[in-house]
PDB file of C-alpha atoms in Angstrom:
ATOM      1  CA  MET A 210       5.458 -23.574  19.589  1.00 26.00           C
ATOM      2  CA  PHE A 211       6.854 -24.558  16.570  1.00 26.00           C
ATOM      3  CA  LEU A 212       9.254 -23.290  14.209  1.00 29.00           C
ATOM      4  CA  LYS A 213       7.424 -23.267  10.607  1.00 29.00           C
ATOM      5  CA  LEU A 214       9.834 -21.240   7.999  1.00 28.00           C
ATOM      6  CA  ASP A 215       8.094 -19.265   4.698  1.00 32.00           C
ATOM      7  CA  CYS A 216      10.740 -17.516   2.451  1.00 29.00           C
ATOM      8  CA  PHE A 217       9.033 -14.960   0.612  1.00 27.00           C
ATOM      9  CA  HIS A 218      11.581 -14.034  -2.264  1.00 29.00           C
ATOM     10  CA  LYS A 219      11.502 -10.798  -4.279  1.00 29.00           C
ATOM     11  CA  GLN A 220      14.108  -8.588  -7.132  1.00 28.00           C
ATOM     12  CA  PRO A 221      14.771  -5.516  -5.025  1.00 30.00           C
ATOM     13  CA  LEU A 222      14.314  -2.386  -7.144  1.00 25.00           C
ATOM     14  CA  PRO A 223      17.734  -1.046  -8.034  1.00 28.00           C
ATOM     15  CA  SER A 224      16.768   2.140  -5.554  1.00 35.00           C
ATOM     16  CA  SER A 225      16.180  -0.536  -3.412  1.00 35.00           C
ATOM     17  CA  GLY A 226      19.482  -2.158  -2.195  1.00 38.00           C
ATOM     18  CA  SER A 227      21.467  -4.807  -1.704  1.00 36.00           C
ATOM     19  CA  ASN A 228      20.267  -8.773  -1.186  1.00 38.00           C
ATOM     20  CA  ARG A 229      22.923  -8.213   2.130  1.00 41.00           C
ATOM     21  CA  ASP A 230      20.756  -6.111   3.341  1.00 52.00           C
ATOM     22  CA  ALA A 231      18.028  -8.505   3.637  1.00 52.00           C
ATOM     23  CA  LYS A 232      17.215 -10.141   6.843  1.00 56.00           C
ATOM     24  CA  PRO A 233      14.723 -12.847   8.575  1.00 56.00           C
ATOM     25  CA  VAL A 234      11.692 -11.636  10.304  1.00 56.00           C
ATOM     26  CA  LEU A 235       9.629 -13.538  13.535  1.00 51.00           C
ATOM     27  CA  HIS A 236       6.583 -13.346  13.675  1.00 49.00           C
ATOM     28  CA  LEU A 237       4.025 -15.026  16.175  1.00 47.00           C
ATOM     29  CA  HIS A 238       0.968 -15.687  14.975  1.00 51.00           C
ATOM     30  CA  ALA A 239      -2.351 -16.277  17.542  1.00 49.00           C
ATOM     31  CA  ASN A 240      -1.978 -20.124  17.796  1.00 49.00           C
ATOM     32  CA  MET A 241       1.276 -19.313  19.096  1.00 44.00           C
ATOM     33  CA  THR A 242       2.924 -21.114  15.775  1.00 55.00           C
ATOM     34  CA  VAL A 243       6.211 -18.297  14.959  1.00 58.00           C
ATOM     35  CA  TYR A 244       6.805 -17.364  11.850  1.00 65.00           C
ATOM     36  CA  ALA A 245       9.423 -16.706   9.730  1.00 68.00           C
ATOM     37  CA  PHE A 246      10.193 -14.922   6.406  1.00 72.00           C
ATOM     38  CA  THR A 247      12.721 -13.546   4.550  1.00 77.00           C
ATOM     39  CA  ALA A 248      11.999  -9.304   4.437  1.00 78.00           C
ATOM     40  CA  PRO A 249      13.359  -7.722   1.795  1.00 80.00           C
ATOM     41  CA  PRO A 250      15.670  -3.979   1.604  1.00 86.00           C
ATOM     42  CA  LYS A 251      12.336  -1.553   2.422  1.00 92.00           C
ATOM     43  CA  PRO A 252      11.371   1.260  -0.524  1.00 95.00           C
ATOM     44  CA  ARG A 253      13.600   4.030   1.545  1.00 96.00           C
ATOM     45  CA  TYR A 254      10.595   6.348  -0.105  1.00 96.00           C
ATOM     46  CA  PHE A 255       7.213   5.592  -1.086  1.00 96.00           C
ATOM     47  CA  TRP A 256       6.181   8.914  -4.163  1.00 94.00           C
ATOM     48  CA  ARG A 257       2.374   9.355  -4.634  1.00 91.00           C
ATOM     49  CA  VAL A 258       1.287  12.060  -7.411  1.00 90.00           C
ATOM     50  CA  THR A 259      -1.890  13.673  -7.541  1.00 87.00           C
ATOM     51  CA  ASP A 260      -3.606  16.029  -9.238  1.00 83.00           C
ATOM     52  CA  SER A 261      -6.991  17.816  -8.136  1.00 77.00           C
ATOM     53  CA  THR A 262      -9.350  14.856  -9.736  1.00 72.00           C
ATOM     54  CA  SER A 263      -7.699  12.562  -7.104  1.00 74.00           C
ATOM     55  CA  LEU A 264     -10.164  10.766  -5.187  1.00 69.00           C
ATOM     56  CA  THR A 265      -7.534  10.624  -1.835  1.00 74.00           C
ATOM     57  CA  ARG A 266      -5.369  13.665  -1.376  1.00 74.00           C
ATOM     58  CA  VAL A 267      -4.064  15.088   1.667  1.00 73.00           C
ATOM     59  CA  ASN A 268      -6.771  17.052   4.180  1.00 74.00           C
ATOM     60  CA  HIS A 269      -6.902  19.770   6.490  1.00 74.00           C
ATOM     61  CA  LYS A 270      -4.757  17.393   9.313  1.00 81.00           C
ATOM     62  CA  ASN A 271      -2.029  16.537   5.979  1.00 81.00           C
ATOM     63  CA  ASP A 272      -3.068  12.919   6.126  1.00 81.00           C
ATOM     64  CA  PHE A 273      -4.064  10.989   3.387  1.00 84.00           C
ATOM     65  CA  ASP A 274      -7.423   9.517   3.891  1.00 80.00           C
ATOM     66  CA  THR A 275      -9.703   7.686   1.954  1.00 75.00           C
ATOM     67  CA  GLY A 276     -12.787   8.175   4.076  1.00 74.00           C
ATOM     68  CA  ALA A 277     -13.176   4.494   4.077  1.00 73.00           C
ATOM     69  CA  GLN A 278     -14.985   3.355   7.387  1.00 69.00           C
ATOM     70  CA  LEU A 279     -14.634  -0.446   8.235  1.00 63.00           C
ATOM     71  CA  TRP A 280     -17.337  -0.829   9.677  1.00 54.00           C
ATOM     72  CA  GLY A 281     -18.662  -4.778  10.508  1.00 50.00           C
ATOM     73  CA  HIS A 282     -17.984  -7.600   8.821  1.00 49.00           C
ATOM     74  CA  TRP A 283     -14.267  -4.978   7.714  1.00 48.00           C
ATOM     75  CA  SER A 284     -13.465  -4.036  10.889  1.00 54.00           C
ATOM     76  CA  TYR A 285     -10.430  -6.458  11.299  1.00 71.00           C
ATOM     77  CA  TRP A 286      -8.350  -4.960   7.575  1.00 80.00           C
ATOM     78  CA  THR A 287      -7.437  -8.185   7.170  1.00 82.00           C
ATOM     79  CA  SER A 288     -10.174  -9.393   5.644  1.00 81.00           C
ATOM     80  CA  ILE A 289     -10.234  -6.672   2.746  1.00 82.00           C
ATOM     81  CA  VAL A 290      -7.314  -7.582   1.695  1.00 85.00           C
ATOM     82  CA  ASN A 291      -8.501  -9.912  -1.297  1.00 85.00           C
ATOM     83  CA  THR A 292      -8.394  -9.728  -5.465  1.00 81.00           C
ATOM     84  CA  GLU A 293     -12.157  -8.225  -5.884  1.00 81.00           C
ATOM     85  CA  ASN A 294     -11.227  -5.377  -3.779  1.00 81.00           C
ATOM     86  CA  LEU A 295      -7.893  -5.328  -5.376  1.00 85.00           C
ATOM     87  CA  ASP A 296      -9.544  -4.973  -8.356  1.00 80.00           C
ATOM     88  CA  ASN A 297     -11.848  -1.899  -7.746  1.00 79.00           C
ATOM     89  CA  GLN A 298      -8.756   0.261  -6.511  1.00 77.00           C
ATOM     90  CA  ILE A 299      -6.670  -0.382 -10.521  1.00 74.00           C
ATOM     91  CA  ASP A 300     -10.024  -0.259 -12.302  1.00 69.00           C
ATOM     92  CA  TRP A 301     -10.134   4.318 -12.167  1.00 61.00           C
ATOM     93  CA  SER A 302     -13.395   3.624 -13.796  1.00 61.00           C
ATOM     94  CA  HIS A 303     -14.508   1.713 -10.749  1.00 56.00           C
ATOM     95  CA  ARG A 304     -12.056   2.651  -8.273  1.00 51.00           C
ATOM     96  CA  PHE A 305     -14.923   2.142  -4.881  1.00 48.00           C
ATOM     97  CA  THR A 306     -15.974  -0.634  -2.963  1.00 49.00           C
ATOM     98  CA  PRO A 307     -18.018  -3.532  -3.860  1.00 48.00           C
ATOM     99  CA  THR A 308     -19.578  -3.776  -0.523  1.00 48.00           C
ATOM    100  CA  THR A 309     -20.890  -0.607   1.433  1.00 50.00           C
ATOM    101  CA  ALA A 310     -23.215   0.047   4.304  1.00 50.00           C
ATOM    102  CA  ASP A 311     -25.916   1.120   2.819  1.00 51.00           C
ATOM    103  CA  GLY A 312     -25.756  -0.425  -0.100  1.00 51.00           C
ATOM    104  CA  ASP A 313     -25.334   2.473  -2.836  1.00 54.00           C
ATOM    105  CA  GLY A 314     -21.824   1.719  -3.738  1.00 56.00           C
ATOM    106  CA  ASN A 315     -20.313   4.960  -3.441  1.00 59.00           C
ATOM    107  CA  ASP A 316     -18.317   4.481  -0.824  1.00 65.00           C
ATOM    108  CA  PRO A 317     -14.137   5.745  -0.858  1.00 71.00           C
ATOM    109  CA  PRO A 318     -11.726   3.671  -2.166  1.00 76.00           C
ATOM    110  CA  LEU A 319     -10.344   1.388   0.397  1.00 82.00           C
ATOM    111  CA  PHE A 320      -6.610   1.903  -0.473  1.00 87.00           C
ATOM    112  CA  VAL A 321      -4.004   4.723  -1.357  1.00 89.00           C
ATOM    113  CA  SER A 322      -2.264   4.682  -4.037  1.00 90.00           C
ATOM    114  CA  VAL A 323       1.744   4.760  -3.888  1.00 93.00           C
ATOM    115  CA  THR A 324       5.246   4.075  -5.388  1.00 93.00           C
ATOM    116  CA  ASP A 325       8.697   2.790  -4.335  1.00 94.00           C
ATOM    117  CA  ASP A 326      10.295   4.068  -7.870  1.00 92.00           C
ATOM    118  CA  VAL A 327      11.195   7.251  -8.753  1.00 93.00           C
ATOM    119  CA  SER A 328      11.018   7.313 -11.891  1.00 91.00           C
ATOM    120  CA  TRP A 329       8.330   6.191 -12.571  1.00 90.00           C
ATOM    121  CA  ALA A 330       6.392   9.266 -10.189  1.00 92.00           C
ATOM    122  CA  SER A 331       7.728  11.817 -12.138  1.00 92.00           C
ATOM    123  CA  ASP A 332       6.739  10.211 -15.870  1.00 90.00           C
ATOM    124  CA  GLU A 333       3.533  10.230 -13.819  1.00 89.00           C
ATOM    125  CA  PHE A 334       3.302  14.316 -12.576  1.00 89.00           C
ATOM    126  CA  ASP A 335       4.467  15.037 -16.927  1.00 92.00           C
ATOM    127  CA  ARG A 336       1.949  13.106 -17.761  1.00 90.00           C
ATOM    128  CA  ARG A 337      -0.760  14.635 -15.806  1.00 89.00           C
ATOM    129  CA  PHE A 338       0.929  18.192 -16.648  1.00 89.00           C
ATOM    130  CA  ARG A 339       0.829  17.663 -20.579  1.00 90.00           C
ATOM    131  CA  ARG A 340      -3.144  15.955 -19.651  1.00 89.00           C
ATOM    132  CA  ARG A 341      -3.732  19.919 -18.193  1.00 88.00           C
ATOM    133  CA  ARG A 342      -4.519  18.957 -15.350  1.00 86.00           C
ATOM    134  CA  GLU A 343      -4.598  21.530 -12.203  1.00 84.00           C
ATOM    135  CA  GLU A 344      -2.609  21.190  -8.803  1.00 84.00           C
ATOM    136  CA  VAL A 345      -0.675  18.243  -9.899  1.00 88.00           C
ATOM    137  CA  ARG A 346       1.249  17.425  -7.052  1.00 89.00           C
ATOM    138  CA  ILE A 347       4.153  14.921  -5.457  1.00 91.00           C
ATOM    139  CA  HIS A 348       3.909  13.572  -2.568  1.00 93.00           C
ATOM    140  CA  VAL A 349       7.105  11.626  -0.397  1.00 95.00           C
ATOM    141  CA  ILE A 350       6.188   9.183   2.491  1.00 94.00           C
ATOM    142  CA  ASP A 351       9.676   8.812   4.472  1.00 96.00           C
ATOM    143  CA  THR A 352       9.442   4.522   6.139  1.00 96.00           C
ATOM    144  CA  ALA A 353      12.012   5.025   8.448  1.00 96.00           C
ATOM    145  CA  THR A 354       9.600   4.567  11.043  1.00 96.00           C
ATOM    146  CA  PHE A 355       7.917   1.255   8.991  1.00 96.00           C
ATOM    147  CA  GLU A 356       9.235  -2.845   9.493  1.00 94.00           C
ATOM    148  CA  TRP A 357       8.474  -5.672   8.120  1.00 93.00           C
ATOM    149  CA  ASP A 358       5.198  -8.049   9.472  1.00 90.00           C
ATOM    150  CA  LEU A 359       3.370 -11.264   8.048  1.00 88.00           C
ATOM    151  CA  ALA A 360      -0.391 -10.679   8.225  1.00 87.00           C
ATOM    152  CA  PHE A 361      -2.586 -13.070   8.136  1.00 87.00           C
ATOM    153  CA  LEU A 362      -5.881 -12.650   5.643  1.00 88.00           C
ATOM    154  CA  GLU A 363      -8.806 -14.332   6.468  1.00 84.00           C
ATOM    155  CA  CYS A 364      -8.679 -15.861   3.181  1.00 83.00           C
ATOM    156  CA  GLY A 365      -5.617 -17.620   4.991  1.00 85.00           C
ATOM    157  CA  ALA A 366      -3.582 -15.380   2.689  1.00 87.00           C
ATOM    158  CA  ARG A 367       0.040 -14.331   4.643  1.00 88.00           C
ATOM    159  CA  LEU A 368       1.227 -11.076   2.855  1.00 90.00           C
ATOM    160  CA  PRO A 369       4.526  -9.215   3.946  1.00 91.00           C
ATOM    161  CA  VAL A 370       3.927  -5.652   5.265  1.00 93.00           C
ATOM    162  CA  LEU A 371       5.659  -2.956   5.870  1.00 95.00           C
ATOM    163  CA  THR A 372       4.074  -0.932   9.522  1.00 94.00           C
ATOM    164  CA  ASP A 373       4.549   2.296  10.886  1.00 94.00           C
ATOM    165  CA  LEU A 374       5.247   1.148  14.849  1.00 88.00           C
ATOM    166  CA  GLU A 375       3.730   4.598  15.855  1.00 91.00           C
ATOM    167  CA  SER A 376       0.752   5.017  13.853  1.00 92.00           C
ATOM    168  CA  GLY A 377       0.207   1.696  12.662  1.00 90.00           C
ATOM    169  CA  CYS A 378       0.181   2.570   8.473  1.00 94.00           C
ATOM    170  CA  THR A 379       0.062  -1.162   6.187  1.00 93.00           C
ATOM    171  CA  ILE A 380       1.449  -0.613   3.106  1.00 94.00           C
ATOM    172  CA  PHE A 381       1.317  -3.438   1.246  1.00 94.00           C
ATOM    173  CA  SER A 382       3.551  -4.202  -2.612  1.00 91.00           C
ATOM    174  CA  SER A 383       1.428  -5.073  -5.794  1.00 86.00           C
ATOM    175  CA  ARG A 384       3.751  -7.721  -5.947  1.00 88.00           C
ATOM    176  CA  ASP A 385       3.460  -9.223  -2.962  1.00 90.00           C
ATOM    177  CA  ALA A 386       0.302  -9.117  -3.374  1.00 88.00           C
ATOM    178  CA  SER A 387      -0.130 -10.979  -6.716  1.00 86.00           C
ATOM    179  CA  LYS A 388       2.048 -14.036  -5.167  1.00 88.00           C
ATOM    180  CA  ALA A 389      -0.283 -14.489  -1.580  1.00 85.00           C
ATOM    181  CA  LEU A 390      -3.253 -14.072  -3.479  1.00 86.00           C
ATOM    182  CA  ASN A 391      -2.740 -15.408  -7.149  1.00 85.00           C
ATOM    183  CA  TRP A 392      -3.916 -12.612  -8.326  1.00 80.00           C
ATOM    184  CA  HIS A 393      -3.285 -11.178 -11.716  1.00 78.00           C
ATOM    185  CA  ASN A 394      -4.858  -8.387 -13.246  1.00 70.00           C
ATOM    186  CA  ARG A 395      -3.616  -7.304 -16.591  1.00 67.00           C
ATOM    187  CA  TYR A 396      -3.337  -4.232 -15.054  1.00 67.00           C
ATOM    188  CA  ARG A 397      -1.647  -4.258 -12.097  1.00 64.00           C
ATOM    189  CA  ASN A 398       1.744  -2.214 -12.146  1.00 67.00           C
ATOM    190  CA  SER A 399       4.818  -4.064 -10.003  1.00 71.00           C
ATOM    191  CA  ARG A 400       5.785  -0.574  -8.842  1.00 85.00           C
ATOM    192  CA  GLU A 401       1.995   0.187  -6.419  1.00 89.00           C
ATOM    193  CA  TRP A 402       1.597  -0.480  -3.259  1.00 94.00           C
ATOM    194  CA  PHE A 403      -1.263   0.079  -1.457  1.00 91.00           C
ATOM    195  CA  ALA A 404      -1.582   1.728   2.155  1.00 93.00           C
ATOM    196  CA  ILE A 405      -4.910   0.773   4.097  1.00 90.00           C
ATOM    197  CA  LYS A 406      -7.252   3.636   3.991  1.00 87.00           C
ATOM    198  CA  MET A 407      -5.159   6.446   5.492  1.00 89.00           C
ATOM    199  CA  ILE A 408      -1.214   7.394   5.603  1.00 93.00           C
ATOM    200  CA  PRO A 409      -0.533   9.762   8.709  1.00 93.00           C
ATOM    201  CA  SER A 410       1.064  13.032   8.387  1.00 91.00           C
ATOM    202  CA  THR A 411       3.456  11.954  10.652  1.00 94.00           C
ATOM    203  CA  VAL A 412       5.794   9.879   8.511  1.00 95.00           C
ATOM    204  CA  ILE A 413       4.538  12.395   4.509  1.00 91.00           C
ATOM    205  CA  LEU A 414       7.424  15.088   4.464  1.00 93.00           C
ATOM    206  CA  PRO A 415       6.440  18.758   4.424  1.00 88.00           C
ATOM    207  CA  ASP A 416       8.408  19.312   0.920  1.00 83.00           C
ATOM    208  CA  VAL A 417       5.752  18.460  -1.954  1.00 83.00           C
ATOM    209  CA  TRP A 418       6.153  18.842  -5.556  1.00 77.00           C
ATOM    210  CA  GLY A 419       4.032  20.853  -7.376  1.00 78.00           C
ATOM    211  CA  ASN A 420       3.521  22.733 -11.146  1.00 66.00           C
ATOM    212  CA  GLU A 421       2.380  26.202  -8.603  1.00 63.00           C
TER     213      GLU A 421
END
């Protein structure tokens, strides 16, 4: 066993805290190699803006669940984090997965988009309201139970992720994905984060901002 140091430096947003909160995180890989990276201060909350046209809204269990079935080769979520799937996620004319079980190309999204910027979420709420969207909501995700980890993707890249220890909910930032995957898309929002498939009700605060 040996120590391999990989440092990921990311400028925190003003609401994220100071650099004094950054701390090293160790990850023991399956090959018994210990990887370390400098974890930035985690966002205290995430925000998700939805309306009646959103593909993923809270379900009867109060979860955000895309309904995507991770089957076969995609049984391990580390195989779905790639530039093609991320491009599809931020393409509002194509928010579906490119490969599907039945080949019809209309499976649900693989990711749930959130933001770490409450000002952006508020502006997005106002924008949808002005467009007369119905059931506009802002849901707040509490990150108190999330911890930093280092995910080893199928492509060989290492991606910093936040994971809820109880549910396994995993969220990563578009900034870190851009660095890890050399992912460059002009529509990428640096404030956007992606949750793998679902966000459980246990981390969603009961208070909801709405236009009704």
